[in-house]
Structure formats: C-alpha cells, structure tokens
Short mmCIF file of C-alpha atoms and ligand atoms in Angstrom, two decimals:
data_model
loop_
_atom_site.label_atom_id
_atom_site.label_comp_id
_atom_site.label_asym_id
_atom_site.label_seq_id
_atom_site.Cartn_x
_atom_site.Cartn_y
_atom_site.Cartn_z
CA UNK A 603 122.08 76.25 101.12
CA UNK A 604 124.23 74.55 98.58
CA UNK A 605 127.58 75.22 100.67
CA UNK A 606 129.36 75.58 96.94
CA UNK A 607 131.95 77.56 98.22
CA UNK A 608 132.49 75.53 101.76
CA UNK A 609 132.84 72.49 99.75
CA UNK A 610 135.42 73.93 97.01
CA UNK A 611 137.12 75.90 100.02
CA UNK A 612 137.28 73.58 103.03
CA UNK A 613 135.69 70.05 102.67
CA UNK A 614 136.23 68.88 105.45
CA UNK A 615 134.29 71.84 107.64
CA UNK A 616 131.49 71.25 104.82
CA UNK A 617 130.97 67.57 105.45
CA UNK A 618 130.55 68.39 108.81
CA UNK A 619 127.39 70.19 108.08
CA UNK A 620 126.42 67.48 105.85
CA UNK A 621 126.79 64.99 108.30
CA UNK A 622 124.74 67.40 110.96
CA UNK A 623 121.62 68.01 108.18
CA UNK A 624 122.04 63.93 108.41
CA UNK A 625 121.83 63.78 111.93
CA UNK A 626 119.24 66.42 112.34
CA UNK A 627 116.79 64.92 109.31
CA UNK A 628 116.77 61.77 110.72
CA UNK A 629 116.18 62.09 114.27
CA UNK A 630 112.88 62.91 116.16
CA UNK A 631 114.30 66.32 117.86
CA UNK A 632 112.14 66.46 120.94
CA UNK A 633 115.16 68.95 123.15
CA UNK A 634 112.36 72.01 123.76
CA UNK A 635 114.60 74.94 123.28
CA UNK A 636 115.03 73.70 119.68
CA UNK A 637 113.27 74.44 116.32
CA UNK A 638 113.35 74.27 112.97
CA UNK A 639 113.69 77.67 111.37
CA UNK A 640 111.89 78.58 107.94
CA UNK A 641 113.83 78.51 105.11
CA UNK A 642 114.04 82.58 104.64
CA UNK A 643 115.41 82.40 108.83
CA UNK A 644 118.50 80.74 107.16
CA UNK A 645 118.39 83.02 104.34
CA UNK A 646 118.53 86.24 105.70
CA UNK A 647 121.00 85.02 109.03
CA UNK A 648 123.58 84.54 106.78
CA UNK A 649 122.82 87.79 104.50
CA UNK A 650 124.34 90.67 103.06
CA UNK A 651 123.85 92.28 105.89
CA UNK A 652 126.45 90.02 107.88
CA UNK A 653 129.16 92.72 106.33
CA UNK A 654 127.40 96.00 107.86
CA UNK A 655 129.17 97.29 111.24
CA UNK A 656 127.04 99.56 113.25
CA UNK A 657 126.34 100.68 116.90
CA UNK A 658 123.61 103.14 118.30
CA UNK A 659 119.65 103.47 117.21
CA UNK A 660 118.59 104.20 113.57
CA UNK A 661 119.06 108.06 113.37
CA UNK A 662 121.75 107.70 116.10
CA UNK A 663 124.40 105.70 114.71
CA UNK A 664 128.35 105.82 115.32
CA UNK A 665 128.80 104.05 111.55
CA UNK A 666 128.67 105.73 108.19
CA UNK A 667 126.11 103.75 105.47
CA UNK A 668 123.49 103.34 107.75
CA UNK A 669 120.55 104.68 105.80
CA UNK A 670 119.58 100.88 104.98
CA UNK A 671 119.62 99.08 108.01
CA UNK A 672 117.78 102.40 109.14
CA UNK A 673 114.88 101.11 107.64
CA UNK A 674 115.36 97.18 108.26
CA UNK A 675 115.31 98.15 111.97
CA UNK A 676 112.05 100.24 111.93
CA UNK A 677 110.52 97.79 109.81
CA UNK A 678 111.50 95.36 112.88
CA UNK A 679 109.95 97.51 115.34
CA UNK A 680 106.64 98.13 113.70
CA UNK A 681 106.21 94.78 112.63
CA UNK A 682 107.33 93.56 116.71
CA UNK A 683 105.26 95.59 118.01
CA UNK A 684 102.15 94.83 116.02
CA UNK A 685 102.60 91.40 116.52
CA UNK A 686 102.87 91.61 120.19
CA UNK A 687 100.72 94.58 120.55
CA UNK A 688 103.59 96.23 123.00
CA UNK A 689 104.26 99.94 123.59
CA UNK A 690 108.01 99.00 122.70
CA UNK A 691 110.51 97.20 121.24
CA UNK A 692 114.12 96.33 121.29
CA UNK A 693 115.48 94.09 118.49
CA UNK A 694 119.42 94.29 118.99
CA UNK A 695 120.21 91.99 121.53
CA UNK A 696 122.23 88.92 120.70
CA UNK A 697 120.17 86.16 122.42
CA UNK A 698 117.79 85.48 125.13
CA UNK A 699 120.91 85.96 128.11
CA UNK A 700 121.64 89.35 126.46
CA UNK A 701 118.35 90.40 126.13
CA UNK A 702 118.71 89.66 129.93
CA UNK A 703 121.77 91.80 130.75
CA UNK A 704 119.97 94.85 128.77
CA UNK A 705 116.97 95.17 131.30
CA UNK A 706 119.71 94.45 133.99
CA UNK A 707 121.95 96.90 132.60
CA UNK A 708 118.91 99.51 132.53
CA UNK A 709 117.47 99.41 136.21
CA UNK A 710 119.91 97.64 138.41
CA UNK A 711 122.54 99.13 140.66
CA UNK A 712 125.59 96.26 141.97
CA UNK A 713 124.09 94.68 144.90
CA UNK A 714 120.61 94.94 144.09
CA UNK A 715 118.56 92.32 145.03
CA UNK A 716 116.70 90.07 142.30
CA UNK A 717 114.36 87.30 143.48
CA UNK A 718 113.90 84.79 140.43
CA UNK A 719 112.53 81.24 139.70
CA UNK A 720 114.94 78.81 141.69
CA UNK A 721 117.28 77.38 139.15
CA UNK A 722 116.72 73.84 140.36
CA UNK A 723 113.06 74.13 139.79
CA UNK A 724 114.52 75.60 136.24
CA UNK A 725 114.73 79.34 136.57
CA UNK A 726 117.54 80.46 134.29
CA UNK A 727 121.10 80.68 134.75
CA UNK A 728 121.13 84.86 134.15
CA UNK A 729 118.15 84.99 136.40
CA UNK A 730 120.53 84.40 139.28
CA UNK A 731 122.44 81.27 139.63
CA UNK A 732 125.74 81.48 141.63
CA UNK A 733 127.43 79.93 138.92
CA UNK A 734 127.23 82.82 136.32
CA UNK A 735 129.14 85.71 136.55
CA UNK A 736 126.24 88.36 137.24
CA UNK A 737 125.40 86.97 140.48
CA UNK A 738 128.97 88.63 141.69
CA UNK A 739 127.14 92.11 141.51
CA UNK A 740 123.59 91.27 142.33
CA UNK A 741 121.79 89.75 145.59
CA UNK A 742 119.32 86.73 144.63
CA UNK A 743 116.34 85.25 146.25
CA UNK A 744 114.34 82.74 144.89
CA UNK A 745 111.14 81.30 144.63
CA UNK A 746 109.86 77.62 144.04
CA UNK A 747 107.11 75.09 142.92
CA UNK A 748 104.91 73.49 145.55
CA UNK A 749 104.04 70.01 145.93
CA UNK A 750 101.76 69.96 142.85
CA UNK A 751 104.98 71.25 140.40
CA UNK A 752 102.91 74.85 140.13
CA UNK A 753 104.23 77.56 141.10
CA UNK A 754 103.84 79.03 145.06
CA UNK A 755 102.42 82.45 144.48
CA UNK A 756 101.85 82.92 148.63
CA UNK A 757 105.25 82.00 149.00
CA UNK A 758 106.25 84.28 146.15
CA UNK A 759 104.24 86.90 147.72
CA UNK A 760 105.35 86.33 151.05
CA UNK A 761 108.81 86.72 149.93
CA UNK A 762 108.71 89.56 147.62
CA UNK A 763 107.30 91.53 150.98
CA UNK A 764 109.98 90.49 153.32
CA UNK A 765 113.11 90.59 150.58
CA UNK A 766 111.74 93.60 149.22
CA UNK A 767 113.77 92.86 145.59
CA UNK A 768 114.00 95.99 142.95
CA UNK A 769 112.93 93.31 140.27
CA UNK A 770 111.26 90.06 140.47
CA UNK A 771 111.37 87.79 136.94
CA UNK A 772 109.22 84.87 135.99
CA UNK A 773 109.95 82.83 133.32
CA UNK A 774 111.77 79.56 133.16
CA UNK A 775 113.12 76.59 130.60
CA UNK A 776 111.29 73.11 131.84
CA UNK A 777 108.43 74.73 133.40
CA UNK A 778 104.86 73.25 131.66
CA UNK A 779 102.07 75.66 132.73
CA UNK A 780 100.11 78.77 132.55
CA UNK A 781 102.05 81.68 134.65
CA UNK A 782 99.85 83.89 136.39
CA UNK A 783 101.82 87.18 134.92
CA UNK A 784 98.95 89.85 136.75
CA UNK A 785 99.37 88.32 139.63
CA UNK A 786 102.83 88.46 139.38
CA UNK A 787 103.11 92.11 138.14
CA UNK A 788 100.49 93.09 141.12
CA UNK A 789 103.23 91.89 143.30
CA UNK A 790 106.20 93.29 141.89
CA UNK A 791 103.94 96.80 142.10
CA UNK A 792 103.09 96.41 145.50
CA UNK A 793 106.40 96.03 146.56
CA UNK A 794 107.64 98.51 144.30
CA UNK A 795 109.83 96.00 142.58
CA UNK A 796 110.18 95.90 138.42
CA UNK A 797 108.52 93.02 136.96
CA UNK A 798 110.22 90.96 134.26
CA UNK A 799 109.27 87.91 132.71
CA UNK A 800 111.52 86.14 130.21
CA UNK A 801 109.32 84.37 127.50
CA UNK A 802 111.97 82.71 125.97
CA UNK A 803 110.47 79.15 125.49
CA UNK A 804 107.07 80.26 124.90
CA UNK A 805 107.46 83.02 122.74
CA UNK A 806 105.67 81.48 119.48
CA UNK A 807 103.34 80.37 121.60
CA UNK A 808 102.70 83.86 123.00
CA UNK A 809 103.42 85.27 119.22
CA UNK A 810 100.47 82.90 117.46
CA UNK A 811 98.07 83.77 120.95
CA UNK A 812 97.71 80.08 121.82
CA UNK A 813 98.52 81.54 125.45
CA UNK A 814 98.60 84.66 127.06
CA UNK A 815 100.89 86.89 126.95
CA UNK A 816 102.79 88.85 129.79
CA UNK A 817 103.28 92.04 127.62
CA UNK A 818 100.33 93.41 129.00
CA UNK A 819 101.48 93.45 132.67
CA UNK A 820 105.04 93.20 133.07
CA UNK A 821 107.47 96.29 132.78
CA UNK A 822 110.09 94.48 130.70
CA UNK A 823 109.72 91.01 129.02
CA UNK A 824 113.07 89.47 127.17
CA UNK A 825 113.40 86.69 124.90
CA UNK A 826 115.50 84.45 122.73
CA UNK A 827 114.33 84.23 119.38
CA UNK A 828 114.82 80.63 118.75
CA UNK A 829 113.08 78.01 120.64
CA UNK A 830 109.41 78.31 119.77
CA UNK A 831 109.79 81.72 117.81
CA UNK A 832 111.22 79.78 115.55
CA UNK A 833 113.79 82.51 114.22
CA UNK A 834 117.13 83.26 114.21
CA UNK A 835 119.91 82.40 116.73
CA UNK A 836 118.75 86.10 118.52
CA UNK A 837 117.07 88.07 121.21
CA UNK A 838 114.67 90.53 121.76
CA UNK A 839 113.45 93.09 124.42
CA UNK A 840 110.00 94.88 125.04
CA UNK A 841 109.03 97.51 127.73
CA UNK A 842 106.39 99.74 128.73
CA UNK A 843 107.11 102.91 126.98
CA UNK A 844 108.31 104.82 130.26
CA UNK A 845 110.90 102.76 130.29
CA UNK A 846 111.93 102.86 126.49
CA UNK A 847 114.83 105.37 126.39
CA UNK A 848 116.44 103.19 130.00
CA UNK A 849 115.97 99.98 128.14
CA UNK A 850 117.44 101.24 124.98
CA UNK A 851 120.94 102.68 127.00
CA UNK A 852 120.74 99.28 128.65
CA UNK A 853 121.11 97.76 125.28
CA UNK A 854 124.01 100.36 123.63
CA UNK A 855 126.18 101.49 125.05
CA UNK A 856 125.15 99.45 128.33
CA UNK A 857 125.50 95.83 127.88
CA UNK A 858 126.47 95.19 124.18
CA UNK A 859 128.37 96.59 121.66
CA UNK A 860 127.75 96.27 117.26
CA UNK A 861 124.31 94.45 116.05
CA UNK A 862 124.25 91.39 114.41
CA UNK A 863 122.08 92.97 111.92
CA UNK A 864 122.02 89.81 109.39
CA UNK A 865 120.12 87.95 112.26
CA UNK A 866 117.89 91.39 113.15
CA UNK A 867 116.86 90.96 109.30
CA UNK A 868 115.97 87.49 110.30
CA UNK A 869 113.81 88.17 112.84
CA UNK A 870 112.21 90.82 110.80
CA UNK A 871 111.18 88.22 108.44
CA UNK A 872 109.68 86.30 111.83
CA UNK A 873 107.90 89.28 113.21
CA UNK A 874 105.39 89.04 109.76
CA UNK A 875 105.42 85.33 109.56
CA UNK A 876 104.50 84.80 112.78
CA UNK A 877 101.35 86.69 112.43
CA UNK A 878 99.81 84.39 109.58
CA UNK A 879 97.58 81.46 109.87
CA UNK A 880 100.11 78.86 109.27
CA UNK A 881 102.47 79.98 111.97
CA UNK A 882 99.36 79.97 114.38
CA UNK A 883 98.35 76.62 113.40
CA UNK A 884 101.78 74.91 113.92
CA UNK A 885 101.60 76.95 117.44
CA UNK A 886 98.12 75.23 118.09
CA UNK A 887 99.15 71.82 117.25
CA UNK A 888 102.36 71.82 119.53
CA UNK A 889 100.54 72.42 122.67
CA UNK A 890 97.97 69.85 121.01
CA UNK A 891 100.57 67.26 120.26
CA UNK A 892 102.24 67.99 123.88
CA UNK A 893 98.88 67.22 125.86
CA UNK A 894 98.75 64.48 123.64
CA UNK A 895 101.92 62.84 124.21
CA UNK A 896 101.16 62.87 128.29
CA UNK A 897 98.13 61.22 127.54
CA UNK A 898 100.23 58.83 125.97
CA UNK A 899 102.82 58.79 128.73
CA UNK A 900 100.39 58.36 131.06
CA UNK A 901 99.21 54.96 129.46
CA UNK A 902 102.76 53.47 130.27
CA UNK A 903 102.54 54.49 133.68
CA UNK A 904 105.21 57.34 133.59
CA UNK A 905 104.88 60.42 135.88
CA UNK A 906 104.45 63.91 134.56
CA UNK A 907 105.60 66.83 136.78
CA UNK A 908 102.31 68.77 137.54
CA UNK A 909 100.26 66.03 135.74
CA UNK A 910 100.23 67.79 132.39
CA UNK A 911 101.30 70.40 130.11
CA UNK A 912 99.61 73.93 128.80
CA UNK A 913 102.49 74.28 126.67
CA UNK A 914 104.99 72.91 123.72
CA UNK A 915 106.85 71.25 126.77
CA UNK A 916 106.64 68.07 129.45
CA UNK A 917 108.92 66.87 132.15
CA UNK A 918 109.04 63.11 132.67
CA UNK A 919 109.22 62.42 136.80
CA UNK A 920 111.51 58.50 135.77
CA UNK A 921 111.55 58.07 139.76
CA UNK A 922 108.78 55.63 139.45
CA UNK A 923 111.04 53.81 136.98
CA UNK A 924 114.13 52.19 136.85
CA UNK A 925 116.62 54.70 135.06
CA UNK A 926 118.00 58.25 136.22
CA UNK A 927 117.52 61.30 133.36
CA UNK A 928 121.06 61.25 132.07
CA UNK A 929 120.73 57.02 131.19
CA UNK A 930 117.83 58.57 129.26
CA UNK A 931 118.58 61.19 127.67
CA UNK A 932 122.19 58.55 126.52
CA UNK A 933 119.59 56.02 125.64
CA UNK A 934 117.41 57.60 123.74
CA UNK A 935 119.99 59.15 122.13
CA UNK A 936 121.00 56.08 120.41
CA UNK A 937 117.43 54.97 120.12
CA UNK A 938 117.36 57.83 117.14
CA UNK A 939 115.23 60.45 120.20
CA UNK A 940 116.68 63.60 121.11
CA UNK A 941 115.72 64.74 124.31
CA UNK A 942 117.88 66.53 128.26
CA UNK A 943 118.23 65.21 131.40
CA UNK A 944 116.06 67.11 133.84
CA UNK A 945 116.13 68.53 137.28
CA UNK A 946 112.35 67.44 138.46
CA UNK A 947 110.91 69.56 141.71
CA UNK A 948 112.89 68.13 145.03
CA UNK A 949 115.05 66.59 143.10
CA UNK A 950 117.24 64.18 145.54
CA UNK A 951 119.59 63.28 142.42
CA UNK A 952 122.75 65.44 141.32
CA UNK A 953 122.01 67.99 138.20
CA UNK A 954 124.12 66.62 136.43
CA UNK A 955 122.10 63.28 136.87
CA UNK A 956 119.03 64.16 137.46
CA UNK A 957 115.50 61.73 137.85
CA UNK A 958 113.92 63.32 134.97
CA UNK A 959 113.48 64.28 130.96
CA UNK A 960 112.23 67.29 129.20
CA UNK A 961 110.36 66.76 126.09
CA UNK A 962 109.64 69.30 123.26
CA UNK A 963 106.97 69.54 120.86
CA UNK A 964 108.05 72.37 118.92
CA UNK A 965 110.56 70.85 116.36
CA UNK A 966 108.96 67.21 115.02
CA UNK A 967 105.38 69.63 114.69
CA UNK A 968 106.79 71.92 112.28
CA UNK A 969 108.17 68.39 110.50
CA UNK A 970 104.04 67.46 110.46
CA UNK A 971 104.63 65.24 113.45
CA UNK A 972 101.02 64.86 114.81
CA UNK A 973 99.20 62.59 117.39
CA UNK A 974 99.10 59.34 115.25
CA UNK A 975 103.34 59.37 115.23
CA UNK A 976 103.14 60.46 119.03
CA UNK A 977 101.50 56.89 119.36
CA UNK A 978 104.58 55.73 118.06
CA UNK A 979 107.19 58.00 120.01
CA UNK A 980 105.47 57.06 123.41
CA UNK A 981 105.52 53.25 122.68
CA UNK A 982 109.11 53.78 121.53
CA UNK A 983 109.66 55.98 124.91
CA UNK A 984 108.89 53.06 126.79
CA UNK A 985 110.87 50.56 125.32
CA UNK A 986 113.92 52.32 125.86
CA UNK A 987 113.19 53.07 129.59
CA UNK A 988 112.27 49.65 129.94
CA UNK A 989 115.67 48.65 128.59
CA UNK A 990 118.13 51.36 128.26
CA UNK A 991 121.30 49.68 127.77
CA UNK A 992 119.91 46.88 125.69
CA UNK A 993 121.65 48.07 122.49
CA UNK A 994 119.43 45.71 120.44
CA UNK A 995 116.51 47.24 121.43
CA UNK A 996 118.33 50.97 120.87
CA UNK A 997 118.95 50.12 117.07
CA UNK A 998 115.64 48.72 116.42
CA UNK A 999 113.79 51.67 118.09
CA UNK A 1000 116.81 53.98 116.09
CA UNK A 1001 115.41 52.18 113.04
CA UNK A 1002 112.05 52.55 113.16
CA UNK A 1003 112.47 56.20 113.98
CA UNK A 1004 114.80 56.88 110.97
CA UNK A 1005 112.34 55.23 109.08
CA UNK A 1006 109.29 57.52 110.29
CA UNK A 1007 111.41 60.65 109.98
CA UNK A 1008 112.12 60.17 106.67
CA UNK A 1009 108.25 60.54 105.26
CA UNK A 1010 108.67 64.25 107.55
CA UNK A 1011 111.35 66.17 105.56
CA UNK A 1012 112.99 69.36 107.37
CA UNK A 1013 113.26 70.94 104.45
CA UNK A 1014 112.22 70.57 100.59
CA UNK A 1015 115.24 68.53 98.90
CA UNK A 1016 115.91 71.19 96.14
CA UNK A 1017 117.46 73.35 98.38
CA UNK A 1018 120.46 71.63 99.65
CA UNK A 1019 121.82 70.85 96.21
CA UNK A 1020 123.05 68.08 94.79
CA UNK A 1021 126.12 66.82 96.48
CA UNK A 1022 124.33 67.63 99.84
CA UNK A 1023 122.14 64.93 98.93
CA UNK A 1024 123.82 62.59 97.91
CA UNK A 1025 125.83 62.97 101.50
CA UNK A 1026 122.30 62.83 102.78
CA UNK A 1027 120.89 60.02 104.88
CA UNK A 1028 117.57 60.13 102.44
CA UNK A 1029 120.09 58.34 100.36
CA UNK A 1030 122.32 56.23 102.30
CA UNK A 1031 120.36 55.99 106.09
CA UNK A 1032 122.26 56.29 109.09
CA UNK A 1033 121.64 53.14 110.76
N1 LIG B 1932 117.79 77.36 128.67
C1 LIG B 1932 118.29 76.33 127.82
C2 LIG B 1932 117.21 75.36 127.44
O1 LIG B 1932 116.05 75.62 127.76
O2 LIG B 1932 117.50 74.32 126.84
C3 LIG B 1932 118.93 76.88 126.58
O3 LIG B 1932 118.12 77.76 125.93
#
C-alpha cells in the first residue's frame, strides 16, 4: 500500500498510518483477537468492489450490475463450504456480532430465553450481557467454569433442563480449551433448544483442522473473520441446510442491510488460502508456540487459568503476584508487549481491573515468532511483572523487543513504498 494519494491528499491522516505500521512492526502483538492479514486480505478489502451497492442473494438482488459479484459470492460459498465441509454458508455479515444478530434474527422471538457462556468467565457481549442492547428483547441464563477453569457441562446440563432456553451458544474470547461441541449439541437437542457456537477466536484453528470443529454438530456456528482466520475485518455464518433459507432472511432483510462486498472478496481469497499447507502450518505452530509459552510461564512461577492451553490463547491468573491485569497490560505496553487485562474465573477484582492477562499466539507466529523468541518474551514477561512501574526496566525490555521484532518483518519492505519507509521505524527505531 503506497498511500500515494493519502499522502498528496491529506498528510496528516497518512502519517497516521505510517506511524501505526511503526507501532505495529515493532511491537510483539500478543492481544489474541488480533492477526496479521496476508498481503492479498489488504488487497482485495480495499478493492474495486468497495464501489458496488447491493442487497439480497446472487440471483435475488434489489441492485442493477450484479452479474459480477454474482459470481464472487458463489465462488465464496463453494470455496466456504469446502473448506469447512458444512451443508451451508453465509458470507454477508459484517463481523463476528452481526454474524450473531443473523442467527438471532432467524429463530428468536422478543423474550426468548438464551442461556450463554457467563460474560465474566468471557462469554461474549452479543451472547447476552445486560450491557448490550439485545438483552432488552431476550431472557439470558448463563453458564460457568468450575474450579479447574473448564467448563461445567452438569451444570450446563442441569440448567438447560430447568431454563428450558430456545438456543444455547458456546463459544467465548479468553477461554483456552477443547469445547465439548457433541455434548453440547446433545443437550441443546434434548431440550429442544438450537445449538450455536460462535468460533470466532478459533476459526483458523478450526479452518487448518488443528482442532475440531463444531460444524458437524451445532445448528448454526458464526464467526468473525479476523482473529485467527486471519482475513478481513468480516463475519461469516454456517447452518445445517434445514435451516438455510431462515438463516439467509436473518441475514437480509433481517438484521443487515447492503454487503460490504470488497471485504466478502477478501474472505474469498481466505476461504482457498486457508486450505493450503502453509496456512495449516502457521495454525500448528500457534497452538505449539502457546503450550510453549506456559511452559515457559510456568518456570517463573506464574499461574495459568486451567493449567494450560489447547489453543492460540492463555490467561495469566497475576493473583499470585504483585500487580492487577490493567498495571499489566499499561506495563507491558511500554515494555514494547501488547497484550488485555483479563477477567480470570471468580474474579474478586473489578472488570475493568481485573487479576489477569490474555495472551495471543496468533499474530508474532505468522511474523516467524517460534519457541526460541518465546524464551525471550517469557523472561521479558517477568521482568515487567516483577517491576511494572520501573520505567528503566520498561525501556530496556521495549528495547530489546524492538530489536527482536525487527529480524520478523510484517510484511516484505517493497510494498509500502518509499516514503513509507523512510517514516518507518526499520529506519529510525522507536525507542
Ligand atoms: N471479543 C473481543 C476480543 O476477544 O478481544 C473482540 O473481538
């Protein structure tokens, strides 16, 4: 992206993104709903096809000049469906929380009830919390972790029989391990509840089959397409094909209104990549480098909620330690580390506190971040619990980190251009 015509047009906005490729190049991005997209993600986001209006299905379509994106949206389906091996596919919605709002949108009546992950135990905020607007039409129950930070399946049980909900959803942003998705789906079915899991942070994962996937047994499964996807700024929805024509009104004209189809085109491009060996392999070596990093952890005595990880994501328990998870995330911040604050299970401190951090694997893996720089990132972890407001200690650790960043370029130099670069922290650091 050479921003030419930012930079003739409006410098100022276009040193802005100069001075966020700076920030993002030299920092070791550990937040675990981020990635780095591929180059053709950028591409094709901000394409030709960022001009086209349209609403409706391809055949079905309220817009003249559709013939086109006809075929771009097929193409999407096919290749979605191949990857994921489900009966079907939607590819319109804007972003994980839409892709939400479709299945809603499709099966649920106002005061429906919808028992979901509790939020403090990270369920998400459009699977119920009281702070977003849909839980002013819908009833919500929720279910928990147990002592051991896995989730309580008799307790999820025993509720889903006494609350009898019309749709139960698993999924959840901070939570490490396996989900049982039969289990859950024999539940939702014997209660005659929907099942719906949102796979929004493990979607790559699911994608490249380095864990299992909950197409198979769920009636709807919903997704953002950016955290481990690795695609555009999007969403997407599958379903068992009973359900296709409801989930598709859901979509248009129920919950959302003209496609982004420059970003559909994007994840078009996804839905091939992330069937090829290379995707898979960066896939494998995030849950490798996460496992890793605990073991690491571990060595400097810091708590991990359930003990471990099966996934491109760990939460940090800092109760055992002498810092709360919004010092933390601040001081690693500086330190160069980019990483949230984190509700742990039973958390006694405020959210917006919180006695824990949630690390990421996804982003500094695709950079070629593997377990000999973990070594490093745990040992620099630990300095900056062990002295968080020590701003000597922040700079040196900020240092070091610039330093090791810089032999793990996002992207290849060429494509930024020349002014970019020489804006660039390759060529003047940060520090
Ligand atoms: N759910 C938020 C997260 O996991 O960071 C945003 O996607």
């Amino acid at each position: 992206m050479s921003l030419k015509e930012t930079r003739r047009t409006d410098p100022e906005l276009a040193g802005l993104i100069d001075e966020e490729l700076a920030r993002q190049e030299a920092c070791v991005e550990m937040i675990a709903s981020e990635s780095i997209v591929p180059l053709p993600v950028m591409e094709l986001s901000g394409s030709i096809f960022t001009n086209k209006t349209l609403e409706g299905l391809p055949g079905a379509r309220f817009q003249a000049g559709a013939g086109i994106a006809d075929k771009m949206e097929k193409l999407s389906w096919k290749r979605a469906k191949e990857l994921f091996g489900a009966e079907h596919v939607n590819v319109q919605t804007y972003s994980g929380s839409s892709a939400n709002h479709s299945v809603f949108a499709a099966i649920l009546e106002p005061g429906d009830k919808i028992m979901a992950m509790r939020l403090d135990q990270d369920g998400h905020l459009t699977h119920g919390s009281p702070a977003n607007w849909l839980s002013k039409f819908y009833n919500h129950v929720f279910y928990g972790v147990d002592d051991s930070g896995r989730i309580n399946y008799e307790e999820l049980e025993k509720m889903a029989k006494k609350e009898q909900p019309k749709l139960i959803i698993c999924g959840a942003s901070s939570y490490p391990r396996l989900i049982d998705y039969e289990k859950i789906a024999k539940i939702a079915e014997e209660v005659g509840a929907y099942s719906m899991c949102d796979m929004a942070h493990v979607a790559g994962l699911v994608a490249a089959k380095v864990i299992p996937s909950p197409i198979p047994y769920m009636d709807f499964v919903t997704s953002s397409t950016t955290k481990t996807f690795c695609s555009a700024r999007s969403g997407m929805v599958f379903c068992k094909e009973k359900y296709a024509k409801l989930l598709d009104k859901g979509t248009f004209p129920g919950s959302m209104g003209s496609i982004h189809l420059n970003t559909m085109a994007a994840k078009c491009w996804s839905f091939k990549y992330a069937a090829s060996e290379e995707f898979h392999n960066i896939m494998a070596q995030v849950v490798k480098n996460a496992q890793f990093l605990v073991a690491e952890l571990q060595k400097y005595g810091f708590e991990i909620v359930s003990g471990g990880t099966d996934n491109h994501l760990l939460v940090v328990d800092l109760r055992n330690k002498n810092v709360n998870g919004r010092q933390m995330q601040d001081a690693l911040d500086k330190a160069g580390i980019s990483v949230n604050k984190q509700v742990v299970p039973f958390d006694p401190a405020k959210p917006h506190i919180t006695s824990g951090i949630r690390i990421g694997l996804t982003a500094v893996t695709e950079r070629g971040i593997k377990e000999k720089e973990l070594v490093k990132i745990a040992e620099w972890i630990s300095r900056v619990t062990d002295a968080p407001e020590d701003e000597e200690v922040l700079k040196q650790v900020r240092r070091e980190a610039e330093e090791l960043m810089k032999n793990f370029p996002m992207y290849p130099a060429e494509y930024f251009g020349e002014q970019q670069l020489k804006n660039n922290y390759r060529e003047k650091g940060l520090s």
